Short mmCIF file of C-alpha atoms (C1' of nucleotides) in Angstrom, two decimals:
data_model
loop_
_atom_site.label_atom_id
_atom_site.label_comp_id
_atom_site.label_asym_id
_atom_site.label_seq_id
_atom_site.Cartn_x
_atom_site.Cartn_y
_atom_site.Cartn_z
CA MET A 133 -9.27 31.33 33.84
CA GLU A 134 -8.69 31.69 30.06
CA GLN A 135 -11.42 29.83 29.05
CA GLN A 136 -9.97 28.11 25.96
CA THR A 137 -11.85 27.84 22.55
CA GLN A 138 -13.38 24.53 23.08
CA GLN A 139 -14.35 23.18 19.91
CA GLN A 140 -14.94 20.01 18.48
CA ILE A 141 -11.93 18.23 17.45
CA GLU A 142 -11.59 15.37 14.97
CA ASP A 143 -12.65 12.63 17.11
CA GLY A 144 -10.55 9.69 15.48
CA GLY A 145 -13.82 7.33 15.11
CA ASN A 146 -15.88 7.51 17.96
CA ASN A 147 -18.49 10.28 18.12
CA GLN A 148 -21.62 10.28 20.36
CA ALA A 149 -24.35 11.10 18.09
CA ALA A 150 -25.04 14.44 18.55
CA GLY A 151 -28.19 16.29 20.48
CA THR A 152 -28.34 12.88 22.98
CA ASN A 153 -26.09 14.71 25.45
CA ASN A 154 -28.21 14.86 28.63
CA ARG A 155 -25.98 14.87 31.22
CA TRP A 156 -27.36 12.31 34.18
CA ALA A 157 -28.52 14.30 37.12
CA PRO A 158 -29.31 12.09 40.27
CA THR A 159 -33.10 12.00 41.12
CA PRO A 160 -33.62 13.21 44.88
CA PRO A 161 -34.35 9.14 46.05
CA GLN A 162 -30.68 8.38 44.40
CA LEU A 163 -28.83 10.96 45.91
CA ARG A 164 -30.01 10.28 48.79
CA ILE A 165 -29.10 6.56 48.66
CA LEU A 166 -26.17 7.67 47.54
CA LYS A 167 -25.30 10.61 49.99
CA GLY A 168 -26.44 7.90 52.72
CA LEU A 169 -24.08 5.33 51.61
CA TYR A 170 -21.31 7.73 51.38
CA TYR A 171 -21.75 9.31 54.24
CA ASP A 172 -23.33 7.01 56.96
CA LYS A 173 -22.31 4.21 56.10
CA GLY A 174 -18.56 6.04 54.69
CA PHE A 175 -18.54 3.93 51.77
CA LYS A 176 -16.13 5.69 49.58
CA TYR A 177 -14.51 3.12 47.59
CA PRO A 178 -17.11 1.04 45.72
CA THR A 179 -15.46 -1.64 43.68
CA PRO A 180 -16.82 -1.95 39.87
CA GLU A 181 -18.66 -4.53 41.10
CA GLN A 182 -20.57 -2.80 43.79
CA ILE A 183 -20.82 -0.29 41.76
CA GLN A 184 -23.25 -2.48 39.12
CA GLU A 185 -25.21 -3.19 42.16
CA ILE A 186 -25.81 0.22 42.81
CA CYS A 187 -26.68 1.55 40.58
CA LEU A 188 -28.83 -1.37 39.99
CA HIS A 189 -30.47 -0.53 43.27
CA LEU A 190 -30.75 2.69 42.31
CA LYS A 191 -32.36 2.17 38.86
CA GLN A 192 -36.15 2.17 39.73
CA TYR A 193 -35.31 5.54 40.93
CA GLY A 194 -34.68 6.84 37.26
CA GLN A 195 -32.38 6.26 34.99
CA ILE A 196 -29.03 5.73 35.47
CA GLU A 197 -25.71 4.60 34.38
CA ASP A 198 -22.85 2.87 35.83
CA LYS A 199 -20.43 5.94 35.09
CA ASN A 200 -22.71 7.94 36.79
CA VAL A 201 -22.52 6.07 39.72
CA PHE A 202 -18.44 5.80 39.34
CA PHE A 203 -18.17 9.51 38.90
CA TRP A 204 -20.65 10.54 41.40
CA PHE A 205 -17.94 8.98 44.12
CA GLN A 206 -15.07 10.21 42.39
CA ASN A 207 -16.19 13.62 42.30
CA LEU A 208 -17.45 13.50 45.86
CA LYS A 209 -14.23 12.17 47.02
CA ALA A 210 -11.61 14.42 45.07
CA ARG A 211 -14.20 17.69 45.95
CA GLU A 212 -14.08 17.02 49.48
CA ARG A 213 -9.87 16.28 49.17
CA GLN A 214 -9.92 19.89 47.42
CA LYS A 215 -11.97 21.63 50.14
CA LEU A 216 -10.04 20.38 52.89
CA LYS A 217 -6.52 21.55 51.17
CA GLU A 218 -8.06 25.08 50.07
CA PHE A 219 -9.11 25.03 53.79
CA ARG A 220 -5.50 24.78 54.83
CA ASN A 221 -4.86 27.28 52.21
CA VAL A 222 -7.11 29.87 54.11
CA PRO A 223 -5.49 32.50 56.06
CA VAL A 224 -7.34 32.42 59.00
CA GLY A 225 -5.37 35.72 60.45
CA GLY A 226 -5.41 34.84 63.67
CA SER A 227 -3.43 32.54 66.13
CA LEU A 228 -5.77 29.60 65.77
CA ASP A 229 -4.21 27.00 64.80
CA LEU A 230 -5.58 24.72 62.66
CA ASN A 231 -3.22 20.93 63.55
CA PHE A 232 -4.26 18.86 60.24
CA GLY A 233 -1.28 16.98 61.46
CA SER A 234 0.20 15.44 58.24
CA THR A 235 -2.76 14.67 55.86
CA SER A 236 -2.27 11.28 54.27
CA ASN A 237 -1.70 12.91 51.27
CA ASP A 238 2.14 13.22 51.40
CA ARG A 239 2.96 11.83 47.93
CA SER A 240 6.56 11.90 47.03
CA THR A 241 6.40 13.65 43.64
CA ASP A 242 8.74 11.87 42.46
CA ARG A 243 9.46 12.73 39.07
CA SER A 244 10.97 9.42 38.36
CA ILE A 245 8.40 6.81 37.81
CA ASP A 246 8.83 3.52 37.72
CA LEU A 247 8.23 2.94 34.04
CA ASN A 248 7.04 -0.97 34.30
CA PHE A 249 6.51 -1.03 30.62
CA GLY A 250 7.34 -4.23 28.51
CA SER A 251 9.45 -6.73 30.17
CA ARG A 252 7.68 -8.94 32.47
CA VAL A 253 10.64 -11.27 33.93
CA GLY A 254 9.04 -13.77 36.33
CA TYR A 255 5.89 -13.40 37.58
CA GLY A 256 4.65 -14.05 40.79
CA ALA A 257 1.07 -15.47 41.23
CA GLU A 258 -0.68 -12.22 43.01
CA GLY A 259 -3.50 -12.37 44.08
CA SER A 260 -6.79 -10.42 44.93
CA ILE A 261 -6.47 -6.68 45.29
CA MET A 262 -9.89 -6.24 47.35
CA GLU A 263 -7.39 -4.17 49.96
CA GLN A 264 -9.50 -0.59 50.00
CA ARG A 265 -8.05 1.76 51.60
CA GLY A 266 -5.98 0.89 55.15
CA GLU A 267 -9.40 1.97 56.93
CA TYR A 268 -12.77 0.54 57.03
CA HIS A 269 -13.24 -2.53 54.90
CA GLN A 270 -16.34 -3.05 54.37
CA GLU A 271 -16.87 -6.42 53.36
CA ILE A 272 -17.77 -6.52 50.35
CA GLU A 273 -18.42 -9.71 47.98
CA THR A 274 -22.10 -10.51 49.53
CA LEU A 275 -23.09 -8.63 51.92
CA PRO A 276 -25.96 -6.72 50.66
CA LEU A 277 -25.10 -2.66 50.23
CA PHE A 278 -28.72 -1.91 51.07
CA PRO A 279 -29.97 -3.62 53.80
CA MET A 280 -33.51 -4.88 52.96
CA HIS A 281 -36.06 -1.72 53.93
CA GLY A 282 -38.09 0.14 52.29
CA GLU A 283 -36.40 0.53 49.26
CA ASP A 284 -35.01 -2.51 48.36
CA ILE A 285 -36.34 -5.00 46.23
CA LEU A 286 -33.18 -7.18 45.38
CA GLY A 287 -33.14 -9.81 48.12
CA ASN A 288 -29.74 -11.02 47.10
CA MET A 289 -27.78 -9.88 44.61
CA LYS A 290 -24.35 -11.34 43.74
CA THR A 291 -24.19 -14.74 45.19
CA THR A 292 -21.77 -14.66 42.56
CA SER A 293 -18.55 -16.42 43.42
CA GLU A 294 -15.57 -14.70 42.06
CA GLY A 295 -13.16 -16.80 43.62
CA GLY A 296 -10.29 -17.94 41.88
CA GLY A 297 -10.61 -16.04 38.69
CA GLY A 298 -10.93 -12.73 38.21
CA TYR A 299 -8.89 -11.84 35.91
CA GLY A 300 -4.99 -13.21 35.31
CA GLY A 301 -3.43 -9.85 35.99
CA GLY A 302 -2.33 -9.25 39.12
CA SER A 303 2.08 -8.94 38.59
CA HIS A 304 3.60 -6.18 39.35
CA ILE A 305 6.58 -6.25 38.28
CA PHE A 306 8.66 -3.52 38.71
CA LEU A 307 11.72 -3.98 37.03
CA GLU A 308 12.56 -1.08 37.48
CA LEU A 309 13.36 -0.24 33.84
CA SER A 310 13.40 4.09 34.53
CA LEU A 311 13.30 5.84 31.77
CA ASN A 312 14.66 8.92 33.99
CA SER A 313 15.29 10.68 31.56
CA TYR A 314 12.91 12.91 32.06
CA ARG A 315 13.96 15.82 32.73
CA ASP A 316 12.05 18.69 34.46
CA ALA A 317 10.35 19.78 31.59
CA ASP A 318 6.78 19.45 32.46
CA MET A 319 5.99 20.95 35.78
CA ALA A 320 8.83 22.96 36.11
CA MET B 925 -18.31 5.56 24.04
CA GLU B 926 -16.18 8.27 25.10
CA GLN B 927 -18.36 11.15 24.29
CA GLN B 928 -15.90 13.91 24.21
CA THR B 929 -18.05 17.24 24.03
CA GLN B 930 -15.09 18.81 25.39
CA GLN B 931 -11.19 19.05 24.25
CA GLN B 932 -8.57 21.11 25.28
CA ILE B 933 -7.78 22.92 22.50
CA GLU B 934 -4.01 22.13 21.16
CA ASP B 935 -1.83 23.44 22.29
CA GLY B 936 0.01 23.02 19.00
CA GLY B 937 0.96 25.95 18.28
CA ASN B 938 2.49 26.40 21.28
CA ASN B 939 1.54 28.74 23.81
CA GLN B 940 2.66 26.72 26.64
CA ALA B 941 3.02 29.72 29.03
CA ALA B 942 5.30 29.16 31.54
CA GLY B 943 3.38 28.16 34.78
CA THR B 944 -0.27 27.70 34.46
CA ASN B 945 -0.28 24.53 32.27
CA ASN B 946 1.97 21.50 33.35
CA ARG B 947 -0.39 18.79 32.10
CA TRP B 948 0.22 17.60 28.78
CA ALA B 949 -2.90 17.10 26.39
CA PRO B 950 -2.33 15.59 23.00
CA THR B 951 -2.79 18.08 20.15
CA PRO B 952 -5.60 16.92 16.93
CA PRO B 953 -2.78 15.50 15.37
CA GLN B 954 -1.50 13.88 18.40
CA LEU B 955 -4.35 12.03 19.24
CA ARG B 956 -5.10 11.29 15.55
CA ILE B 957 -2.24 8.97 15.73
CA LEU B 958 -2.36 7.34 19.04
CA LYS B 959 -6.05 6.48 18.04
CA GLY B 960 -4.67 5.52 14.77
CA LEU B 961 -2.19 3.02 16.89
CA TYR B 962 -4.30 2.01 19.00
CA TYR B 963 -7.60 1.45 17.03
CA ASP B 964 -6.64 0.99 13.26
CA LYS B 965 -3.60 -1.15 13.72
CA GLY B 966 -4.36 -2.63 16.98
CA PHE B 967 -1.36 -1.65 18.76
CA LYS B 968 -1.81 -1.56 22.46
CA TYR B 969 1.33 -2.91 23.89
CA PRO B 970 4.12 -0.80 22.85
CA THR B 971 7.56 -1.41 24.18
CA PRO B 972 9.54 0.89 25.54
CA GLU B 973 11.40 1.69 22.41
CA GLN B 974 8.11 2.04 20.62
CA ILE B 975 7.47 4.17 23.08
CA GLN B 976 10.55 6.52 22.45
CA GLU B 977 10.26 6.00 18.42
CA ILE B 978 5.43 7.13 18.75
CA CYS B 979 6.81 9.92 20.90
CA LEU B 980 9.34 10.84 18.42
CA HIS B 981 7.19 11.36 15.80
CA LEU B 982 4.52 12.83 17.25
CA LYS B 983 7.14 15.68 18.42
CA GLN B 984 6.59 17.32 15.82
CA TYR B 985 2.80 17.95 17.08
CA GLY B 986 3.58 19.90 19.88
CA GLN B 987 5.45 19.04 23.12
CA ILE B 988 5.38 15.12 24.41
CA GLU B 989 7.10 13.35 26.67
CA ASP B 990 7.96 9.28 26.72
CA LYS B 991 5.83 9.02 29.69
CA ASN B 992 3.24 10.31 27.88
CA VAL B 993 2.91 8.13 25.72
CA PHE B 994 3.41 5.48 27.63
CA PHE B 995 0.64 7.00 30.63
CA TRP B 996 -2.09 7.52 26.69
CA PHE B 997 -1.41 4.11 26.62
CA GLN B 998 -1.89 2.97 29.91
CA ASN B 999 -5.13 4.70 30.63
CA LEU B 1000 -6.53 3.92 27.29
CA LYS B 1001 -6.34 0.43 27.79
CA ALA B 1002 -6.94 0.59 31.92
CA ARG B 1003 -10.40 2.27 30.72
CA GLU B 1004 -11.24 0.11 28.13
CA ARG B 1005 -11.22 -2.85 30.25
CA GLN B 1006 -12.98 -0.74 32.83
CA LYS B 1007 -15.68 -0.72 30.81
CA LEU B 1008 -15.96 -3.68 29.85
CA LYS B 1009 -16.21 -4.82 33.33
CA GLU B 1010 -18.85 -2.56 34.29
CA PHE B 1011 -20.52 -3.60 31.58
CA ARG B 1012 -20.55 -7.03 31.27
CA ASN B 1013 -23.50 -8.42 32.23
CA VAL B 1014 -25.62 -6.08 30.27
CA PRO B 1015 -28.83 -7.71 29.15
CA VAL B 1016 -28.05 -10.53 26.38
CA GLY B 1017 -31.19 -11.19 26.72
CA GLY B 1018 -29.58 -15.04 27.06
CA SER B 1019 -27.20 -17.03 28.81
CA LEU B 1020 -25.49 -17.10 25.80
CA ASP B 1021 -21.82 -17.35 26.49
CA LEU B 1022 -19.11 -16.35 24.38
CA ASN B 1023 -16.27 -18.39 25.47
CA PHE B 1024 -12.67 -16.15 24.74
CA GLY B 1025 -10.61 -19.28 25.38
CA SER B 1026 -7.72 -17.88 26.35
CA THR B 1027 -6.91 -14.77 27.75
CA SER B 1028 -7.42 -13.24 24.54
CA ASN B 1029 -5.10 -10.53 24.04
CA ASP B 1030 -5.65 -10.07 20.03
CA ARG B 1031 -3.22 -7.09 19.44
CA SER B 1032 -1.81 -9.78 16.67
CA THR B 1033 -3.64 -7.51 14.68
CA ASP B 1034 -0.99 -7.51 12.90
CA ARG B 1035 -1.73 -6.91 9.32
CA SER B 1036 1.76 -7.35 7.95
CA ILE B 1037 2.12 -3.84 7.29
CA ASP B 1038 5.16 -3.42 5.03
CA LEU B 1039 4.52 -0.17 3.75
CA ASN B 1040 8.80 0.12 4.43
CA PHE B 1041 9.82 0.54 0.89
CA GLY B 1042 13.48 0.69 0.26
CA SER B 1043 14.75 2.98 3.62
CA ARG B 1044 16.80 1.13 6.41
CA VAL B 1045 16.55 -1.88 7.48
CA GLY B 1046 19.97 -2.26 9.18
CA TYR B 1047 18.30 -0.90 12.62
CA GLY B 1048 17.81 -2.60 15.52
CA ALA B 1049 19.97 -5.27 15.93
CA GLU B 1050 19.32 -6.30 19.56
CA GLY B 1051 18.05 -9.33 19.01
CA SER B 1052 16.66 -10.92 21.79
CA ILE B 1053 15.27 -9.03 23.91
CA MET B 1054 12.12 -8.87 22.87
CA GLU B 1055 10.81 -10.61 25.58
CA GLN B 1056 7.95 -9.36 26.72
CA ARG B 1057 4.78 -10.93 27.67
CA GLY B 1058 6.22 -14.41 28.12
CA GLU B 1059 4.11 -15.92 25.57
CA TYR B 1060 2.20 -13.36 22.90
CA HIS B 1061 4.60 -11.19 22.35
CA GLN B 1062 4.40 -9.38 18.80
CA GLU B 1063 6.99 -10.27 16.38
CA ILE B 1064 8.16 -6.37 15.80
CA GLU B 1065 11.67 -5.59 16.80
CA THR B 1066 11.67 -3.12 14.05
CA LEU B 1067 8.13 -2.75 13.04
CA PRO B 1068 7.51 0.32 11.15
CA LEU B 1069 5.03 1.94 13.66
CA PHE B 1070 4.72 4.79 11.35
CA PRO B 1071 5.01 4.02 7.52
CA MET B 1072 6.65 6.55 6.61
CA HIS B 1073 4.89 9.29 4.78
CA GLY B 1074 2.29 9.20 6.89
CA GLU B 1075 2.85 13.03 7.82
CA ASP B 1076 5.33 14.87 7.27
CA ILE B 1077 7.23 16.37 9.34
CA LEU B 1078 6.75 19.95 8.70
CA GLY B 1079 3.91 19.67 10.34
CA ASN B 1080 1.21 21.34 7.98
CA MET B 1081 -1.50 19.00 7.10
CA LYS B 1082 -5.10 19.61 8.19
CA THR B 1083 -6.48 17.37 11.39
CA THR B 1084 -9.42 17.19 9.85
CA SER B 1085 -8.99 15.56 6.33
CA GLU B 1086 -7.16 12.48 5.98
CA GLY B 1087 -7.29 8.86 4.97
CA GLY B 1088 -7.65 8.76 1.27
CA GLY B 1089 -7.32 12.23 0.46
CA GLY B 1090 -4.08 13.27 -1.37
CA TYR B 1091 -1.60 15.47 0.67
CA GLY B 1092 1.28 16.69 -0.51
CA GLY B 1093 3.46 15.28 1.71
CA GLY B 1094 6.72 13.21 1.21
CA SER B 1095 9.62 14.01 3.57
CA HIS B 1096 10.50 11.00 5.20
CA ILE B 1097 13.16 12.20 7.48
CA PHE B 1098 12.62 10.75 10.82
CA LEU B 1099 12.36 7.45 12.14
CA GLU B 1100 16.05 6.93 13.14
CA LEU B 1101 16.07 5.80 16.57
CA SER B 1102 17.17 2.85 18.69
CA LEU B 1103 20.62 3.55 19.44
CA ASN B 1104 20.31 7.25 20.23
CA SER B 1105 20.14 8.39 23.80
CA TYR B 1106 17.90 10.92 23.17
CA ARG B 1107 17.88 13.70 25.53
CA ASP B 1108 14.99 15.88 26.14
CA ALA B 1109 15.12 18.52 23.21
CA ASP B 1110 11.89 19.04 23.80
CA MET B 1111 11.15 21.78 21.43
CA ALA B 1112 9.47 25.16 23.21
"C1'" DA C 385 -28.97 39.14 30.98
"C1'" DG C 386 -24.85 37.93 33.27
"C1'" DT C 387 -22.02 36.01 36.47
"C1'" DG C 388 -20.76 32.49 40.28
"C1'" DT C 389 -21.50 28.39 42.34
"C1'" DA C 390 -22.07 22.74 41.98
"C1'" DT C 391 -21.42 18.98 40.07
"C1'" DG C 392 -21.33 15.58 35.84
"C1'" DA C 393 -17.69 13.85 32.60
"C1'" DA C 394 -13.51 13.34 30.90
"C1'" DT C 395 -8.41 12.22 31.20
"C1'" DG C 396 -3.83 13.15 32.31
"C1'" DA C 397 -1.02 11.17 36.60
"C1'" DA C 398 0.34 8.46 39.49
"C1'" DA C 399 -0.01 4.74 43.39
"C1'" DG C 400 0.47 0.28 44.26
"C1'" DC D 1452 -2.28 -3.98 35.08
"C1'" DT D 1453 -6.21 -1.93 38.71
"C1'" DT D 1454 -7.07 1.58 41.13
"C1'" DT D 1455 -7.12 6.30 42.90
"C1'" DC D 1456 -5.66 11.19 42.47
"C1'" DA D 1457 -5.98 15.65 40.38
"C1'" DT D 1458 -7.07 19.17 37.45
"C1'" DT D 1459 -10.10 20.43 34.38
"C1'" DC D 1460 -13.96 21.04 30.85
"C1'" DA D 1461 -18.39 21.65 30.60
"C1'" DT D 1462 -23.10 22.86 31.74
"C1'" DA D 1463 -27.43 23.54 34.78
"C1'" DC D 1464 -29.03 26.31 37.99
"C1'" DA D 1465 -29.35 30.18 41.25
"C1'" DC D 1466 -28.76 35.02 42.37
"C1'" DT D 1467 -28.20 39.17 42.32
#
DNA sequence: AGTGTATGAATGAAAG
DNA sequence: CTTTCATTCATACACT
């Protein structure tokens, strides 16, 4: 596609030191562990806490940061999804019927999003938002992601008790303010 | 922290060929203004009215809609928070705990900007529906988001030179909102 | 050398 | 507000 002239625009005040632009790449052990988590264990939705845990664990195999783990999972998920999507588009040509059913991707692309900004009216003391997908809930919280064998150095990690605290958020309000003035304008 | 080695060049032109580009991206002036609001002024929780105001102001620098502004603030807040969460157990060297006391949202960085030199003072007659978050509502109501000289409407300023530089642009025309039910008069 | 592919990183948009 | 999805940019590396 048209590769527009990438150039560094002004940065409002937060510019990284030029030159230290090393992009992380997983070391073989790191990659192996990550893939093991993703494919073997079906572990695809790490919480921030689990990201830290994983990252900490992987640190022994090379330099790594939280955001690397985060992006790694994000990208892997996105790309698998993307592959499936374009696979559906592939003209198979034959009478072969690839029935995928309806992918769980049926997002109604409703344009009138609920803009609930501002307007705090009433407040439900919501609670844990720990629900992962409608699928496997891995027992997080205190279950070690890495069963100690071989490459485990953390005997136990977070025996921490998040219970009770967390953040003071968790309140969806949905006042249906609906700034529906959004015409198509986009995506048309 | 955000290393933006990449940034798509603005469309400020605006090219916007039909079809291919459907995702909004802030033009450099827009980005600068948004960041200025967020970081400099500590302005992080715009009300719908303010979103409209900001959006209207930014329209001079390229196509933009309310929801873009809304999402921009949402994302920035979310990602900053996420970053804090992911790094909140960085080795601080001790168990020193900085108690933040109340659920700090120090958006009260109101610096008493009163650069509203001799202008309209009659807008915003709503009075008391400014209640936002039950507690720390900013005393805005009619705050001058843009000190009315910052960016001229003509939009012919340099994006890389600002702050202290004497730019010849004195047109102050906008800031008229508050009751006009705008349609999306997006410039083409 | 150029070109294509895999993948890290960034971010707008949206769901819940 | 939190989390996830989608799209895109950028770059390392392979391939011919």
